[in-house]
Amino acid sequence: MSKANSTETRQREEEDEQGSAHGAAGEQLSTAPREERPDTGAGVPAMSVIGWVRWFWRQLTSMRVALILLFLLSLGAIPGSLIPQTSVDDMKVQAFKEQHTTLTPVYEALQLFDVYSSVWFSAIYILLFVSLIGCIVPRTGQFVGQLRSRPPGAPKRLTRLPAYTTWRTEAEPEEVRAAALAVLRGRRFRGHEVGDAVAAEKGYLREAGNLVFHIALIVMLIAFASGQLFKSEGGKLVVEGDGFSNTLTQYDDFKSGSLYDADSLAPFSFVLDEFVGTYEKSGPQRGTPRTFEARVTYAEGADGAERKGVIKVNEPLVVDGTKVYLIAHGYAPVVTVRDGKGKVVSKSAVPLLPIDNNITSSGAIKVMDGYKDKNGKKTQLGFKAFFVPTFAGHGKGQMFSQFPALDFPVLALSAYQGSLGVDSGLAQNVYQLDTSKMKEFKDEDGELLKKMLMPGEKLDLPDGAGSITYEGTEEWASFQISQQPGNGWALGGAIAAIAGLAGSLFIQRRRVWVRAVRGADGVTVVEMAGLGRSESAKLPEELGDLSAALVTTAPVAPAAPEKPDAADTPDGSAATDATNEAGSRPVHPAEAPAEGAEK
């Protein structure tokens, strides 16, 4: 019984020794920080303030928390996409507030109308930034240390490793190790001789890809932040024949980041020569645009040469880092207003805003100066305008356009006189008519004066008050002029992040050892084993390919003669042999004995 207990104890000690060797061989296959195991003793002292700070820093810089913050950042961007944002379109925000009076106080308290500048979104953003830096800095140092170091020596028992093969050869051990080193280096392994074995390692790009991925995320965060702080964005509606110069006074609306300098506006100008739009005339896609482009003449700088350009949807005009996007199109009826004496007091193309896909449009025509009534008193005129580019015809339903092209244009007007309210100093929508201080022109029946006009027709105002004539129709295009630095960096960061993520997912870090020692019978015994960072079917296959390549230099020796069993030996002890279970042929890693199995 004592002999059996002694044998069992010795086997347990050998297993512990082999397990520790396995751990040493597999250490530092990753640059992930080691988790410190807390002391589970009975008398664990309470952590001090510094201890809590260190604990918080470890948690913040852990990969788990970084992924959680990245998920929260993506989750926080959802309301910024679904809910109108003040920084993008203040008019939509006001309309949303009017339609949702119950939700508005809640959204305002949660800063959902200004998601990207809110306190909670900024907090997630900054914490993620700090977390990524805290992850990258120590791991970069560890990775550089691994690149400068050499693979560790072979474990004592290579049979313990997940991939293993062995055979006997008549080649000298020194020749086998030299050949193994050449084969491994030929397969792009980093290797060197350590004692009686060759140690080699491959797959450093896995950790490099991991670091590239995290660095790329930081680049993207910085690019996004700089884009928000230094960006400028404005809109301008331009009628055919009119132009735009890139100065603040020329914009219809303009918004910029908190650190943007208005003096950095790129000097350029352009003129809208022609808007070209064609549409599908039949089928289920009737009315869908086929050609949608603005042809312009632009000049870079104050005295730059004029050049022709075409702006299409998603194909902006780029001038000195500023992009000019085509975002909308509509019609501008040309009207002439005359007073009671026939004097022209206004003649212009008045842009109207589309209200449907067939460009049914509405708006207001305002005559603010130069008009006098029949008594010679200065006053103002206002007309509510409703325009359809393709009229269905009288008696064919409501006045809505049947097609977006300018096939049968009709302009409907209703007339008012009085104060337009533009002298009050308050901002006013140019596309809406405030009739609170105006009086209606009456027709013969005492109703509001209104009429539908075709090109060339006019509406006469009663009592010799003048007239308004619909001369024709021009087209307009709306442009978004934006300057947002960091887009190139963000794109580069996104590409690098994808490449780094692919490398960290598909490249396996692994180590291979080749031991060659002379056996008791003078024949060299070759052992090969591999260890990967994670379980993979490719590791045994790769080890099999390496052993096949090495066999060409260290061929398999003839099978050794069988030796008597332990029971036949004079002393009754078990006979040892350097050969493996399969004789002298190399054992494929898939045939290697499992860990702890009896040989």
XYZ file of C-alpha atoms in Angstrom:
599
model
C 0.000 0.000 0.000
C 2.842 2.377 0.834
C 4.450 1.707 -2.530
C 1.196 2.529 -4.338
C 0.781 5.737 -2.323
C 4.356 6.716 -3.144
C 3.769 6.119 -6.864
C 0.559 8.156 -6.790
C 2.298 11.014 -4.976
C 5.153 11.011 -7.464
C 2.729 11.112 -10.411
C 0.853 14.033 -8.854
C 4.103 15.953 -8.386
C 5.069 15.313 -12.006
C 1.667 16.546 -13.198
C 2.010 19.723 -11.122
C 5.493 20.278 -12.515
C 4.299 19.729 -16.081
C 1.291 22.018 -15.577
C 3.518 24.815 -14.340
C 5.797 24.358 -17.336
C 2.781 24.528 -19.636
C 1.728 27.811 -18.034
C 5.177 29.329 -18.427
C 5.259 28.347 -22.092
C 1.847 29.858 -22.693
C 2.263 33.099 -20.795
C 2.281 36.440 -22.618
C 0.445 35.099 -25.656
C -1.808 38.133 -25.123
C -1.215 41.717 -24.094
C -4.458 41.810 -22.106
C -3.836 43.025 -18.535
C -3.773 40.333 -15.894
C -6.621 40.226 -13.467
C -5.512 40.498 -9.874
C -7.157 37.935 -7.671
C -8.352 39.402 -4.425
C -7.191 37.916 -1.157
C -9.973 35.732 0.142
C -8.541 35.540 3.627
C -10.682 36.165 6.617
C -9.046 39.439 7.614
C -9.242 41.480 4.381
C -8.756 45.170 5.266
C -11.036 47.834 3.829
C -9.676 49.671 0.785
C -8.396 53.193 1.223
C -9.258 56.109 -1.033
C -6.211 55.389 -3.184
C -7.278 51.759 -3.365
C -10.737 52.734 -4.580
C -9.211 55.069 -7.165
C -6.988 52.263 -8.437
C -9.947 49.897 -8.537
C -12.020 52.421 -10.486
C -9.142 53.000 -12.912
C -8.741 49.254 -13.484
C -12.453 48.919 -14.180
C -12.528 51.935 -16.490
C -9.543 50.739 -18.509
C -10.777 47.168 -18.825
C -11.881 45.905 -22.203
C -15.289 44.987 -20.823
C -16.065 48.563 -19.759
C -14.712 49.938 -23.052
C -17.126 47.721 -24.988
C -20.000 48.755 -22.714
C -19.219 52.453 -23.273
C -18.962 51.901 -27.024
C -22.368 50.212 -26.960
C -23.839 53.073 -24.902
C -22.408 55.608 -27.356
C -24.088 53.794 -30.252
C -27.298 53.520 -28.254
C -27.191 57.227 -27.407
C -26.913 58.144 -31.092
C -30.300 56.555 -31.843
C -32.441 59.440 -30.500
C -30.115 61.834 -32.330
C -31.182 60.149 -35.573
C -34.900 59.748 -34.814
C -35.666 63.021 -33.029
C -35.191 66.413 -34.798
C -32.046 68.150 -33.607
C -31.730 71.877 -32.995
C -28.260 71.907 -34.522
C -29.607 70.443 -37.773
C -33.058 71.952 -38.358
C -34.562 74.297 -35.782
C -37.806 74.581 -37.780
C -38.433 70.833 -37.515
C -37.743 70.976 -33.795
C -40.331 73.737 -33.336
C -42.869 71.827 -35.413
C -42.222 68.683 -33.346
C -42.739 70.621 -30.110
C -46.053 72.003 -31.356
C -47.284 68.533 -32.325
C -46.069 66.730 -29.172
C -46.817 68.985 -26.227
C -46.711 66.089 -23.735
C -43.365 64.630 -24.814
C -41.630 67.978 -25.271
C -40.914 68.682 -21.548
C -39.543 65.156 -21.113
C -37.336 65.428 -24.201
C -36.079 68.830 -23.122
C -35.210 67.534 -19.649
C -33.266 64.655 -21.228
C -31.653 66.994 -23.783
C -32.934 64.844 -26.636
C -33.211 67.842 -28.974
C -29.450 68.405 -28.550
C -28.173 64.843 -28.156
C -24.626 65.333 -29.410
C -23.985 68.327 -27.161
C -25.834 66.940 -24.133
C -24.156 66.316 -20.787
C -24.812 62.558 -20.766
C -23.584 61.990 -24.333
C -20.445 64.039 -23.659
C -19.818 62.050 -20.467
C -20.017 58.727 -22.332
C -17.807 60.150 -25.060
C -15.094 61.349 -22.659
C -15.176 58.160 -20.557
C -14.795 56.051 -23.687
C -11.886 58.210 -24.807
C -10.116 57.818 -21.445
C -10.899 54.108 -21.302
C -9.390 53.463 -24.717
C -6.230 55.388 -23.878
C -5.931 53.504 -20.584
C -6.230 50.225 -22.494
C -3.812 51.105 -25.262
C -0.850 52.603 -23.376
C 0.044 49.601 -21.161
C -0.743 47.062 -23.867
C 1.457 48.896 -26.343
C 4.367 48.720 -23.896
C 3.788 45.017 -23.327
C 3.537 44.346 -27.053
C 6.793 46.198 -27.760
C 8.417 44.145 -25.010
C 7.185 40.940 -26.630
C 8.577 42.004 -30.013
C 11.969 42.619 -28.453
C 12.002 39.363 -26.480
C 12.455 35.808 -27.728
C 10.027 32.902 -27.455
C 10.436 30.954 -24.177
C 12.114 27.592 -23.980
C 10.290 24.306 -24.461
C 8.308 22.774 -21.587
C 9.740 19.650 -19.984
C 6.901 17.427 -21.203
C 5.816 18.395 -24.727
C 3.204 15.629 -24.674
C 1.101 17.873 -22.443
C 0.547 20.410 -25.206
C -2.628 20.268 -27.338
C -0.764 19.518 -30.608
C 2.076 16.992 -30.530
C 4.017 14.631 -32.816
C 7.238 12.612 -32.562
C 9.480 10.267 -34.566
C 12.992 8.737 -34.613
C 15.672 9.704 -37.113
C 19.272 8.816 -37.798
C 20.212 12.483 -38.325
C 22.279 14.183 -35.650
C 20.359 16.307 -33.080
C 22.295 19.435 -34.113
C 21.340 18.879 -37.744
C 17.695 18.383 -36.832
C 17.562 21.577 -34.781
C 19.272 23.575 -37.539
C 16.874 22.175 -40.119
C 13.890 22.874 -37.839
C 15.021 26.468 -37.364
C 15.328 26.916 -41.132
C 11.883 25.401 -41.761
C 10.229 27.567 -39.118
C 11.866 30.751 -40.337
C 10.832 29.846 -43.855
C 7.241 29.807 -42.574
C 7.758 33.301 -41.056
C 8.188 32.094 -37.477
C 10.519 33.936 -35.135
C 12.742 31.238 -33.690
C 15.975 30.464 -31.844
C 17.671 27.537 -30.137
C 17.168 27.115 -26.399
C 19.096 24.147 -24.954
C 18.109 20.943 -26.741
C 15.114 22.498 -28.524
C 14.108 25.167 -31.003
C 11.466 27.670 -29.829
C 9.479 29.625 -32.414
C 6.498 31.952 -32.384
C 4.133 33.420 -34.982
C 0.998 35.567 -35.116
C 2.223 38.848 -33.625
C -0.096 40.668 -36.030
C -3.042 39.505 -33.911
C -2.043 41.804 -31.076
C -0.926 44.447 -33.561
C -4.393 44.327 -35.119
C -5.975 44.609 -31.694
C -3.928 47.719 -30.916
C -4.622 49.196 -34.376
C -8.346 48.699 -33.808
C -8.311 50.608 -30.513
C -6.042 53.351 -31.828
C -8.348 53.717 -34.837
C -11.301 54.163 -32.481
C -9.460 57.022 -30.767
C -8.692 58.590 -34.157
C -12.373 58.366 -35.068
C -13.417 59.944 -31.770
C -10.952 62.806 -32.229
C -12.080 63.289 -35.843
C -15.731 63.359 -34.757
C -15.013 65.857 -31.977
C -12.984 68.170 -34.228
C -15.699 67.970 -36.863
C -18.304 69.108 -34.359
C -16.149 71.883 -32.891
C -14.772 73.373 -36.106
C -17.538 72.655 -38.603
C -19.637 75.169 -40.510
C -22.854 74.490 -42.361
C -25.293 76.752 -44.119
C -28.067 76.724 -46.692
C -28.767 78.877 -49.700
C -31.637 78.881 -52.187
C -30.569 80.156 -55.613
C -32.850 80.919 -58.558
C -31.570 80.296 -62.079
C -29.398 83.211 -63.123
C -28.610 84.263 -59.561
C -25.410 83.505 -57.671
C -23.861 82.980 -54.267
C -20.695 84.269 -52.622
C -19.313 82.426 -49.603
C -19.800 85.122 -46.982
C -21.997 85.077 -43.881
C -24.433 87.656 -45.235
C -25.214 85.478 -48.261
C -26.523 82.499 -46.306
C -30.206 81.883 -45.696
C -29.209 80.048 -42.518
C -25.796 79.337 -41.022
C -24.597 77.216 -38.093
C -21.096 76.444 -36.896
C -19.170 74.691 -34.154
C -18.228 76.449 -30.941
C -14.568 76.857 -32.014
C -15.242 77.819 -35.615
C -13.753 81.091 -36.885
C -15.910 82.899 -39.455
C -12.768 84.316 -41.040
C -11.849 80.816 -42.201
C -14.674 80.691 -44.774
C -13.165 79.601 -48.072
C -13.408 82.440 -50.644
C -15.389 81.268 -53.667
C -18.575 82.054 -55.567
C -20.861 80.394 -58.083
C -23.798 81.201 -60.352
C -26.658 78.779 -61.034
C -26.771 78.693 -64.824
C -29.451 76.038 -65.170
C -31.219 73.345 -63.247
C -31.939 70.200 -65.258
C -34.523 67.737 -64.040
C -36.178 64.914 -65.977
C -38.685 62.430 -64.590
C -40.076 58.995 -65.374
C -43.288 59.511 -67.339
C -45.003 56.129 -66.930
C -45.009 52.935 -64.948
C -44.905 52.379 -61.185
C -41.986 54.812 -60.867
C -43.785 57.654 -62.601
C -42.463 60.984 -61.365
C -39.148 59.546 -60.125
C -36.221 61.847 -61.043
C -33.932 60.517 -63.772
C -31.794 63.623 -64.202
C -31.347 65.908 -61.204
C -28.406 68.282 -61.518
C -27.435 71.917 -61.143
C -25.094 73.367 -63.748
C -23.030 76.180 -62.300
C -20.178 78.544 -63.104
C -17.848 78.923 -60.143
C -14.670 80.774 -59.284
C -12.194 80.051 -56.503
C -10.831 83.058 -54.649
C -11.612 86.719 -55.203
C -10.026 86.832 -58.668
C -10.107 83.167 -59.654
C -10.811 82.060 -63.187
C -14.373 80.967 -63.925
C -14.957 77.277 -64.458
C -17.985 75.172 -65.275
C -19.245 72.511 -62.905
C -22.173 70.156 -62.359
C -23.580 69.430 -58.906
C -25.602 66.254 -58.459
C -27.135 64.469 -55.502
C -24.271 62.942 -53.473
C -21.783 64.448 -55.947
C -20.950 67.839 -54.423
C -18.828 70.603 -55.809
C -15.617 70.768 -53.766
C -13.860 74.141 -53.574
C -10.896 74.643 -51.242
C -12.095 71.999 -48.785
C -15.698 73.247 -48.785
C -18.415 71.029 -50.244
C -21.513 72.359 -52.002
C -24.342 69.800 -51.990
C -27.525 69.898 -54.049
C -30.360 69.100 -51.648
C -33.648 70.379 -53.135
C -35.371 71.863 -56.157
C -38.511 73.837 -56.864
C -40.173 76.522 -58.954
C -40.198 80.310 -58.758
C -43.076 82.013 -60.658
C -42.045 85.328 -62.230
C -44.653 87.978 -61.351
C -44.976 91.665 -62.190
C -46.911 93.970 -59.827
C -48.213 97.345 -61.062
C -49.957 100.130 -59.186
C -53.159 101.861 -60.246
C -51.259 104.041 -62.729
C -49.678 101.068 -64.440
C -46.255 101.679 -62.957
C -44.224 98.542 -62.306
C -43.456 98.426 -58.587
C -42.090 94.892 -58.440
C -40.909 92.260 -60.879
C -39.141 89.172 -59.603
C -39.036 85.381 -59.496
C -40.584 84.323 -56.195
C -39.471 80.884 -54.898
C -42.248 78.699 -53.539
C -41.740 75.676 -51.303
C -42.797 72.168 -52.483
C -45.341 70.350 -50.329
C -45.398 66.981 -52.155
C -43.343 64.836 -54.516
C -45.014 66.353 -57.577
C -43.721 69.773 -56.462
C -47.080 71.277 -55.640
C -45.816 74.487 -54.021
C -47.022 77.240 -51.751
C -45.650 80.530 -50.506
C -46.158 84.271 -50.375
C -45.543 87.226 -52.675
C -44.768 90.410 -50.750
C -44.571 93.964 -52.103
C -42.979 95.978 -49.334
C -41.872 99.224 -51.038
C -42.906 101.452 -53.913
C -46.623 100.765 -53.961
C -49.315 103.434 -53.431
C -53.044 102.915 -53.323
C -55.581 104.878 -55.384
C -55.376 107.767 -52.890
C -51.582 107.979 -53.233
C -50.967 106.562 -49.777
C -48.001 104.210 -49.316
C -49.063 100.744 -48.314
C -47.997 97.152 -48.814
C -49.387 94.274 -50.815
C -49.407 90.574 -50.030
C -50.477 87.556 -52.066
C -50.907 83.998 -50.947
C -49.583 81.828 -53.746
C -50.286 78.209 -54.651
C -48.507 76.736 -57.660
C -48.786 73.461 -59.600
C -46.334 72.642 -62.399
C -48.794 70.186 -64.013
C -52.459 71.147 -63.535
C -55.079 68.413 -63.856
C -57.668 70.802 -65.319
C -60.820 72.489 -64.056
C -63.318 70.186 -62.436
C -60.788 67.390 -61.901
C -60.439 67.434 -58.167
C -58.331 69.644 -55.943
C -55.547 71.816 -57.241
C -52.587 69.525 -56.795
C -49.859 68.817 -59.313
C -50.097 65.618 -61.320
C -46.427 65.499 -62.358
C -43.228 67.215 -61.183
C -42.242 68.549 -64.613
C -43.364 71.981 -65.850
C -46.011 70.658 -68.273
C -49.152 72.720 -67.422
C -48.213 75.427 -64.884
C -50.976 77.240 -63.016
C -50.560 79.886 -60.273
C -53.426 80.549 -57.831
C -53.364 83.896 -55.988
C -55.392 85.593 -53.266
C -54.759 89.314 -52.574
C -54.359 91.450 -49.408
C -53.276 94.979 -48.585
C -52.037 96.665 -45.413
C -49.016 96.103 -43.186
C -46.908 92.993 -43.771
C -45.397 93.311 -40.298
C -41.829 93.440 -41.594
C -41.148 96.756 -39.852
C -41.684 95.339 -36.349
C -38.096 94.111 -36.072
C -39.210 90.510 -35.469
C -38.030 87.645 -37.663
C -40.570 86.601 -40.271
C -40.907 83.577 -42.506
C -40.545 84.726 -46.105
C -42.757 81.851 -47.290
C -45.708 82.755 -45.049
C -48.003 85.763 -45.157
C -49.046 87.385 -41.869
C -52.506 88.826 -42.556
C -53.235 89.964 -38.994
C -52.757 93.626 -40.011
C -53.983 93.329 -43.601
C -57.343 93.594 -45.317
C -58.648 91.326 -48.018
C -59.295 92.568 -51.514
C -62.936 91.748 -52.288
C -64.380 90.504 -55.550
C -67.798 91.448 -56.968
C -69.529 89.021 -54.619
C -67.808 90.455 -51.543
C -65.577 87.409 -51.162
C -61.788 87.230 -50.961
C -60.305 88.122 -54.334
C -58.554 85.078 -55.820
C -57.858 83.706 -59.249
C -55.968 80.929 -61.037
C -53.519 82.249 -63.606
C -51.675 80.660 -66.494
C -48.487 82.216 -67.903
C -49.293 85.641 -69.418
C -52.527 86.150 -67.477
C -53.087 88.771 -64.786
C -55.211 89.475 -61.748
C -56.702 92.990 -61.639
C -57.121 94.491 -58.193
C -60.508 96.203 -57.554
C -61.070 99.969 -57.583
C -58.037 100.617 -59.779
C -55.606 99.390 -57.127
C -53.321 97.834 -59.741
C -52.644 94.333 -60.991
C -50.336 91.327 -60.763
C -49.253 89.384 -63.860
C -47.900 85.836 -64.029
C -45.096 86.178 -66.573
C -43.521 82.695 -66.498
C -41.610 80.275 -64.299
C -37.996 79.950 -63.298
C -36.476 77.020 -61.405
C -34.500 77.186 -58.198
C -32.108 74.861 -56.412
C -31.254 74.702 -52.741
C -27.635 74.078 -51.723
C -25.946 73.072 -48.502
C -22.479 74.545 -48.115
C -20.511 72.673 -45.460
C -16.965 72.679 -44.183
C -16.265 69.836 -41.766
C -12.655 68.981 -40.932
C -11.767 65.501 -39.810
C -13.811 63.579 -42.376
C -10.657 62.168 -43.977
C -9.296 61.140 -40.590
C -12.618 59.549 -39.678
C -12.654 57.550 -42.915
C -9.051 56.455 -42.432
C -9.806 55.494 -38.837
C -12.827 53.437 -39.909
C -10.792 51.545 -42.511
C -7.970 50.943 -40.017
C -10.473 49.769 -37.389
C -11.961 47.205 -39.782
C -8.502 45.984 -40.813
C -7.331 45.751 -37.191
C -10.489 43.950 -36.111
C -10.096 41.448 -38.952
C -6.491 40.801 -37.911
C -7.378 40.312 -34.252
C -10.181 37.880 -35.158
C -8.594 35.764 -37.871
C -4.886 35.681 -36.957
C -3.923 33.136 -34.280
C -0.981 33.651 -31.975
C 0.860 30.326 -31.578
C 4.177 28.822 -30.490
C 6.003 25.736 -31.767
C 8.832 23.797 -30.121
C 11.085 21.184 -31.751
C 13.199 19.054 -29.440
C 15.895 16.751 -30.814
C 17.847 14.536 -28.360
C 19.868 11.369 -28.731
C 18.108 8.300 -27.360
C 19.629 5.507 -25.291
C 20.147 3.420 -28.462
C 21.981 6.287 -30.215
C 19.023 7.188 -32.481
C 17.790 10.803 -32.390
C 14.277 11.320 -31.040
C 12.429 14.319 -32.505
C 9.463 15.844 -30.707
C 7.297 18.696 -32.052
C 4.527 20.440 -30.168
C 2.408 23.554 -30.618
C 0.426 25.848 -28.342
C -2.053 28.490 -29.441
C -3.712 31.356 -27.625
C -7.072 29.735 -28.281
C -8.259 26.362 -29.448
C -8.078 26.052 -33.215
C -8.187 23.149 -35.673
C -5.528 24.873 -37.753
C -2.783 24.419 -35.148
C -2.583 20.588 -35.473
C -2.773 20.944 -39.267
C 0.040 23.470 -39.279
C 2.140 21.313 -36.997
C 1.561 18.368 -39.331
C 2.770 20.450 -42.308
C 5.866 21.536 -40.374
C 6.690 17.978 -39.382
C 6.266 16.834 -42.981
C 8.687 19.534 -44.113
C 11.203 18.581 -41.418
C 11.013 14.871 -42.250
C 12.630 15.584 -45.624
C 15.795 16.630 -43.751
C 15.423 14.280 -40.798
C 13.879 11.131 -42.325
C 12.232 8.502 -40.209
C 14.598 5.806 -38.940
C 13.784 2.103 -39.377
C 11.571 0.667 -36.674
C 13.449 -0.499 -33.601
C 13.207 -4.188 -32.622
C 10.627 -5.001 -30.024
C 11.887 -5.315 -26.475
C 10.609 -7.752 -23.879
C 7.720 -6.714 -21.657
C 8.280 -5.626 -18.112
C 7.252 -9.030 -16.853
C 10.068 -10.628 -18.861
C 12.835 -8.395 -17.516
C 15.052 -9.878 -14.818
C 14.234 -7.173 -12.247
C 10.544 -6.933 -13.173
C 10.799 -3.182 -14.012
C 9.123 -1.656 -17.032
C 11.347 -1.330 -20.108
C 11.716 2.170 -21.500
C 12.032 3.026 -25.135
C 12.480 6.263 -27.016
C 10.069 5.165 -29.705
C 6.439 6.265 -29.722
C 3.240 4.274 -29.915
C 3.275 4.219 -33.690
C 6.779 2.793 -33.954
C 9.161 5.118 -35.752
C 6.730 6.953 -38.012
C 5.747 10.590 -37.179
C 2.505 10.783 -35.218
C 0.062 13.315 -36.600
C -1.036 15.804 -33.916
C -4.578 14.469 -34.121
C -3.264 11.049 -33.075
C -1.224 12.377 -30.143
C -2.261 11.090 -26.703
C -4.609 13.291 -24.772
C -3.367 15.166 -21.730
C -2.987 12.816 -18.767
C -3.475 9.653 -20.840
C -1.331 6.618 -20.060
C 1.199 5.759 -22.767
